Coordinates of C-alpha atoms in Angstrom, one line a residue:
M1 CA -4.6 4.4 -25.1
S2 CA -6.5 7.7 -24.5
N3 CA -4.6 10.8 -24.4
Q4 CA -5.7 11.1 -20.7
Q5 CA -4.1 7.6 -19.9
S6 CA -1.0 8.6 -21.6
K7 CA -0.4 11.8 -19.9
V8 CA 2.5 11.5 -17.2
E9 CA 2.0 13.0 -13.9
K10 CA 4.2 13.1 -10.8
K11 CA 3.0 10.4 -8.3
R12 CA 3.9 9.3 -4.8
I13 CA 4.4 5.5 -5.1
S14 CA 4.3 2.9 -2.3
I15 CA 5.5 -0.7 -2.9
L16 CA 4.1 -3.1 -0.4
G17 CA 6.5 -5.8 -0.4
C18 CA 9.9 -4.4 -1.7
G19 CA 11.7 -7.7 -2.3
W20 CA 13.0 -9.6 -5.3
L21 CA 10.7 -7.8 -7.5
G22 CA 9.7 -4.9 -5.5
F23 CA 13.2 -3.6 -4.8
P24 CA 14.5 -3.3 -8.4
L25 CA 11.1 -1.9 -9.3
A26 CA 11.8 1.1 -6.6
I27 CA 15.1 1.5 -8.0
R28 CA 13.7 2.1 -11.4
L29 CA 11.0 4.4 -10.1
R30 CA 13.2 6.5 -7.7
S31 CA 14.6 8.7 -10.5
H32 CA 11.7 8.2 -13.1
P33 CA 9.9 11.4 -14.3
I34 CA 6.7 9.9 -13.1
T35 CA 7.8 9.6 -9.4
S36 CA 7.7 12.3 -6.8
E37 CA 8.2 10.1 -3.9
I38 CA 9.1 6.2 -3.5
K39 CA 8.3 4.3 -0.4
G40 CA 8.9 0.6 0.1
S41 CA 8.0 -1.9 2.9
T42 CA 9.8 -4.7 4.3
T43 CA 9.6 -7.2 7.2
S44 CA 13.4 -7.1 7.6
L45 CA 14.9 -4.3 9.9
F46 CA 18.6 -4.7 8.1
K47 CA 17.0 -4.0 4.8
L48 CA 15.8 -0.4 6.1
E49 CA 19.6 1.0 5.5
N50 CA 19.9 -0.4 2.0
F51 CA 16.6 1.3 1.2
K52 CA 17.8 4.7 2.6
T53 CA 21.1 4.2 0.6
N54 CA 19.2 3.7 -2.6
G55 CA 17.0 6.5 -2.3
I56 CA 14.0 4.7 -1.0
D57 CA 11.8 5.8 2.0
G58 CA 11.6 2.4 4.1
Y59 CA 8.9 1.2 6.3
L60 CA 8.9 -1.9 8.6
L61 CA 5.7 -3.4 8.0
D62 CA 4.4 -6.9 8.8
L63 CA 1.2 -8.9 8.0
T64 CA 0.6 -11.6 10.5
P65 CA -1.9 -11.8 9.1
E66 CA -3.1 -8.4 10.5
L67 CA -0.9 -5.5 9.8
R68 CA 1.8 -4.9 12.4
S69 CA 3.4 -1.6 12.6
D70 CA 3.1 1.7 14.5
D71 CA 0.1 3.8 13.5
S72 CA 2.3 6.6 12.1
S73 CA 4.2 4.3 10.0
T74 CA 1.1 2.8 8.5
M75 CA -0.5 6.1 7.8
S76 CA 2.3 7.5 6.4
F77 CA 3.2 4.3 4.0
F78 CA -0.5 4.3 2.9
D79 CA -0.6 8.2 2.4
T80 CA 0.3 7.9 -1.5
D81 CA -1.1 8.1 -4.8
S82 CA -0.4 4.8 -6.2
L83 CA 0.2 1.5 -4.2
I84 CA 1.8 -1.6 -5.7
I85 CA 1.0 -4.9 -3.8
S86 CA 3.8 -7.4 -4.3
L87 CA 3.4 -10.0 -1.3
P88 CA 4.3 -13.4 -2.0
P89 CA 1.5 -15.6 -0.8
R90 CA 3.8 -18.6 0.6
L91 CA 0.7 -20.7 0.3
G92 CA 2.6 -23.8 1.2
K93 CA 4.2 -22.4 4.3
T94 CA 1.0 -20.9 5.9
E95 CA -2.3 -22.3 6.9
P96 CA -5.4 -22.0 4.4
G97 CA -6.8 -18.6 4.3
F98 CA -3.7 -16.9 5.9
Y99 CA -2.9 -14.9 2.5
T100 CA -6.7 -13.9 2.0
R101 CA -6.6 -12.6 5.6
Q102 CA -3.5 -10.7 4.8
I103 CA -4.8 -8.9 1.9
D104 CA -8.2 -8.2 3.7
S105 CA -6.0 -6.3 6.2
V106 CA -4.3 -4.5 3.5
A107 CA -7.9 -3.6 1.8
D108 CA -9.0 -2.2 5.2
E109 CA -5.9 0.3 5.1
I110 CA -6.6 1.3 1.5
E111 CA -10.2 2.1 2.1
K112 CA -9.1 4.6 5.0
S113 CA -6.5 6.1 2.5
S114 CA -6.2 8.7 -0.1
I115 CA -4.8 6.1 -2.6
K116 CA -6.1 6.6 -6.1
E117 CA -4.8 3.6 -8.0
I118 CA -3.6 0.1 -7.2
I119 CA -1.5 -2.5 -9.1
F120 CA -1.9 -6.0 -7.5
I121 CA 0.8 -8.7 -8.3
S122 CA -1.0 -12.0 -8.6
S123 CA 0.2 -15.2 -10.3
T124 CA -0.7 -17.5 -13.4
G125 CA -0.7 -20.1 -10.7
I126 CA -4.1 -19.7 -10.3
Y127 CA -5.1 -21.6 -13.6
P128 CA -5.4 -25.3 -13.4
D129 CA -4.1 -27.2 -16.4
L130 CA -6.8 -26.9 -19.0
N131 CA -4.8 -28.3 -22.0
R132 CA -5.2 -25.3 -24.0
I133 CA -4.6 -21.6 -24.3
V134 CA -5.9 -19.9 -21.0
L135 CA -7.4 -16.5 -20.8
E136 CA -8.1 -14.1 -18.0
N137 CA -11.8 -15.0 -17.9
D138 CA -11.0 -18.7 -17.4
V139 CA -10.6 -18.1 -13.5
L140 CA -13.0 -15.5 -11.9
L141 CA -13.9 -17.3 -8.7
P142 CA -12.1 -19.3 -6.1
E143 CA -13.8 -22.5 -7.0
Q144 CA -12.5 -22.4 -10.5
S145 CA -8.8 -22.1 -9.4
A146 CA -5.8 -24.1 -8.8
S147 CA -5.1 -21.7 -5.9
P148 CA -8.6 -20.6 -4.5
D149 CA -6.7 -18.3 -1.8
M150 CA -5.0 -16.1 -4.4
V151 CA -8.4 -15.6 -6.4
A152 CA -10.1 -14.7 -2.9
A153 CA -7.2 -12.1 -2.6
E154 CA -7.7 -10.8 -6.1
N155 CA -11.4 -10.2 -5.5
I156 CA -10.8 -8.5 -2.0
I157 CA -8.7 -6.1 -3.8
Q158 CA -10.9 -6.0 -7.0
S159 CA -13.9 -5.1 -4.8
L160 CA -12.1 -1.6 -4.2
R161 CA -12.9 -0.6 -8.0
H162 CA -16.0 1.2 -6.8
E163 CA -13.6 4.1 -5.6
K164 CA -10.0 3.1 -6.7
T165 CA -8.6 2.2 -10.2
V166 CA -7.3 -1.4 -9.8
S167 CA -5.0 -3.4 -12.2
I168 CA -4.5 -7.1 -11.3
L169 CA -1.5 -8.7 -12.9
R170 CA -1.2 -12.3 -13.1
L171 CA 2.5 -12.8 -13.5
G172 CA 3.7 -16.1 -15.0
G173 CA 7.0 -17.6 -13.3
L174 CA 9.2 -14.9 -12.3
L175 CA 12.8 -15.6 -13.6
G176 CA 16.1 -13.9 -14.4
Y177 CA 19.4 -13.0 -12.6
N178 CA 19.9 -15.5 -9.8
R179 CA 16.5 -17.4 -10.4
I180 CA 17.7 -19.8 -12.7
P181 CA 15.3 -22.7 -13.9
G182 CA 18.5 -25.2 -14.2
K183 CA 19.8 -24.4 -10.7
Y184 CA 16.4 -26.3 -9.4
V185 CA 16.8 -29.4 -11.5
K186 CA 20.5 -29.9 -12.5
G187 CA 21.7 -33.5 -12.2
Q188 CA 17.9 -34.8 -11.6
K189 CA 17.2 -38.3 -13.4
N190 CA 14.2 -39.2 -15.2
M191 CA 12.1 -36.2 -14.9
T192 CA 8.6 -36.2 -16.5
T193 CA 8.0 -32.8 -17.5
R194 CA 10.1 -32.3 -20.8
S195 CA 7.1 -31.5 -23.0
I196 CA 5.3 -29.1 -20.8
P197 CA 5.1 -25.5 -22.2
V198 CA 6.5 -22.8 -19.8
N199 CA 4.8 -19.6 -18.9
Y200 CA 7.6 -17.3 -17.6
I201 CA 8.3 -13.7 -17.4
H202 CA 11.8 -12.2 -16.9
R203 CA 12.1 -9.8 -14.0
D204 CA 13.3 -7.0 -16.1
D205 CA 10.1 -7.4 -18.3
A206 CA 7.9 -7.5 -15.1
V207 CA 9.5 -4.2 -13.9
G208 CA 9.1 -2.7 -17.2
I209 CA 5.5 -3.7 -17.6
I210 CA 4.5 -2.2 -14.0
V211 CA 6.4 1.2 -14.9
T212 CA 4.5 1.3 -18.3
I213 CA 1.4 0.8 -16.7
L214 CA 1.9 3.7 -14.2
E215 CA 3.0 5.8 -17.2
R216 CA 0.1 5.2 -19.5
G217 CA -2.7 4.8 -16.9
V218 CA -3.9 2.1 -14.5
V219 CA -7.2 0.6 -15.6
N220 CA -9.7 -1.6 -14.0
E221 CA -8.7 -4.9 -15.6
T222 CA -7.0 -8.2 -15.0
F223 CA -4.0 -9.0 -17.0
N224 CA -2.0 -12.1 -17.7
I225 CA 1.8 -11.2 -17.7
V226 CA 3.8 -13.7 -19.4
A227 CA 6.8 -13.6 -22.2
P228 CA 5.1 -14.3 -25.9
L229 CA 6.8 -17.5 -26.4
H230 CA 6.3 -20.9 -24.7
P231 CA 9.1 -23.1 -25.1
T232 CA 9.1 -26.6 -23.2
R233 CA 10.7 -27.0 -20.0
G234 CA 13.0 -29.3 -21.4
E235 CA 14.4 -26.9 -23.6
V236 CA 14.6 -24.2 -20.8
Y237 CA 16.4 -26.6 -18.4
E238 CA 18.7 -27.7 -21.0
A239 CA 19.6 -24.2 -22.0
S240 CA 20.0 -22.9 -18.5
C241 CA 22.3 -25.7 -17.2
N242 CA 24.5 -25.5 -20.4
Q243 CA 24.8 -21.6 -19.8
F244 CA 26.5 -22.4 -16.5
G245 CA 28.1 -25.8 -17.0
W246 CA 25.7 -27.8 -15.1
E247 CA 24.7 -31.4 -15.5
V248 CA 21.6 -31.5 -17.8
P249 CA 18.7 -33.3 -16.1
T250 CA 17.6 -36.5 -18.0
F251 CA 13.8 -37.1 -18.9
D252 CA 11.8 -40.4 -18.8
Q253 CA 11.4 -41.5 -22.4
F254 CA 8.2 -43.3 -21.7
T255 CA 6.5 -40.5 -19.8
L256 CA 2.7 -40.3 -20.7
E257 CA 1.4 -37.1 -22.1
Q258 CA 1.3 -34.2 -19.5
D259 CA -1.4 -31.8 -18.7
F260 CA -0.4 -28.2 -19.5
K261 CA -1.7 -24.7 -19.9
I262 CA -0.7 -21.9 -22.3
I263 CA -1.1 -18.6 -20.6
S264 CA -2.1 -15.9 -23.3
A265 CA -1.0 -12.3 -22.6
D266 CA -3.0 -11.0 -25.5
K267 CA -5.2 -8.9 -23.6
F268 CA -2.4 -7.1 -22.0
S269 CA -0.9 -6.4 -25.5
S270 CA -4.1 -4.8 -26.6
F271 CA -4.2 -2.4 -23.9
Y272 CA -0.4 -1.5 -23.6
N273 CA 2.0 -1.2 -26.7
Y274 CA 4.9 -2.7 -24.6
K275 CA 8.0 -4.2 -26.3
F276 CA 9.4 -7.2 -24.2
L277 CA 13.3 -7.1 -23.6
F278 CA 13.0 -11.0 -23.4
S279 CA 10.3 -12.5 -25.6
D280 CA 11.8 -16.0 -25.4
P281 CA 12.5 -17.9 -22.0
L282 CA 15.4 -19.5 -23.9
D283 CA 17.2 -16.2 -24.0
F284 CA 16.4 -14.9 -20.4
Y285 CA 19.3 -13.1 -18.7
Y286 CA 20.7 -14.9 -15.8
S287 CA 23.7 -14.3 -13.1
L288 CA 24.8 -16.2 -10.3
E289 CA 24.8 -13.1 -8.4
D290 CA 22.0 -10.7 -8.2
E291 CA 23.4 -7.2 -7.8
L292 CA 20.3 -5.6 -6.6
R293 CA 19.7 -8.1 -3.8

């Protein structure tokens, strides 16, 4: 990184979507030397008191898909130096195009604001199973993607690069704490996904990576964000079930070879010298209770 990129300056930071990832990120940033002010948005009124208790300026903002809030709250939330967009797309629960319209509404507010830099949280779920190592340039357009709406949303935010600095982070499966892979498959029989390699990232590393980018400098690039190692689903399910004493799922011994993808995070590593806390999904930290939620 250049000297300019590595220089730490005080920033006002807003997190749009202060949920399972955004809230611990806000906790980490609230007392960080880089932060002068931390704001977080939620759609749940009852969470605002928790934000206040934890030193986060809370804002009630909803995207339905247009932004719903009073004008003063919207202006105050977007009156910031750095914006982190962490909105789960919930693609299976909304009609096609809903998420794209949400992001389009956000982009309208960004264009009216003084925001200098944006970190947009996307997903490696945009990649189809190509049966090989997958790089960022493998999906640039919606028609190349397993999730066209997400790529369309990425491209809306990317179009702001003519006047803002925008990093797009395609996160792998986000796990850790109370998100435990074995919890979702314990006791299942004759599963067919034993040999598929995983593309996971621990929440602590996702938080650490976002903080690192804010420290060292947001750049106009798209990055895959996954743990460096890719054990199989069977190995991950067995390890996490054993940790909590759950019944390990069984797998069909005669399953045909499954399509797969291995997401490469080499591009991110070449930009930022980040040391992973959990480089192997077999060693991820889990807990039945999430102390931050």
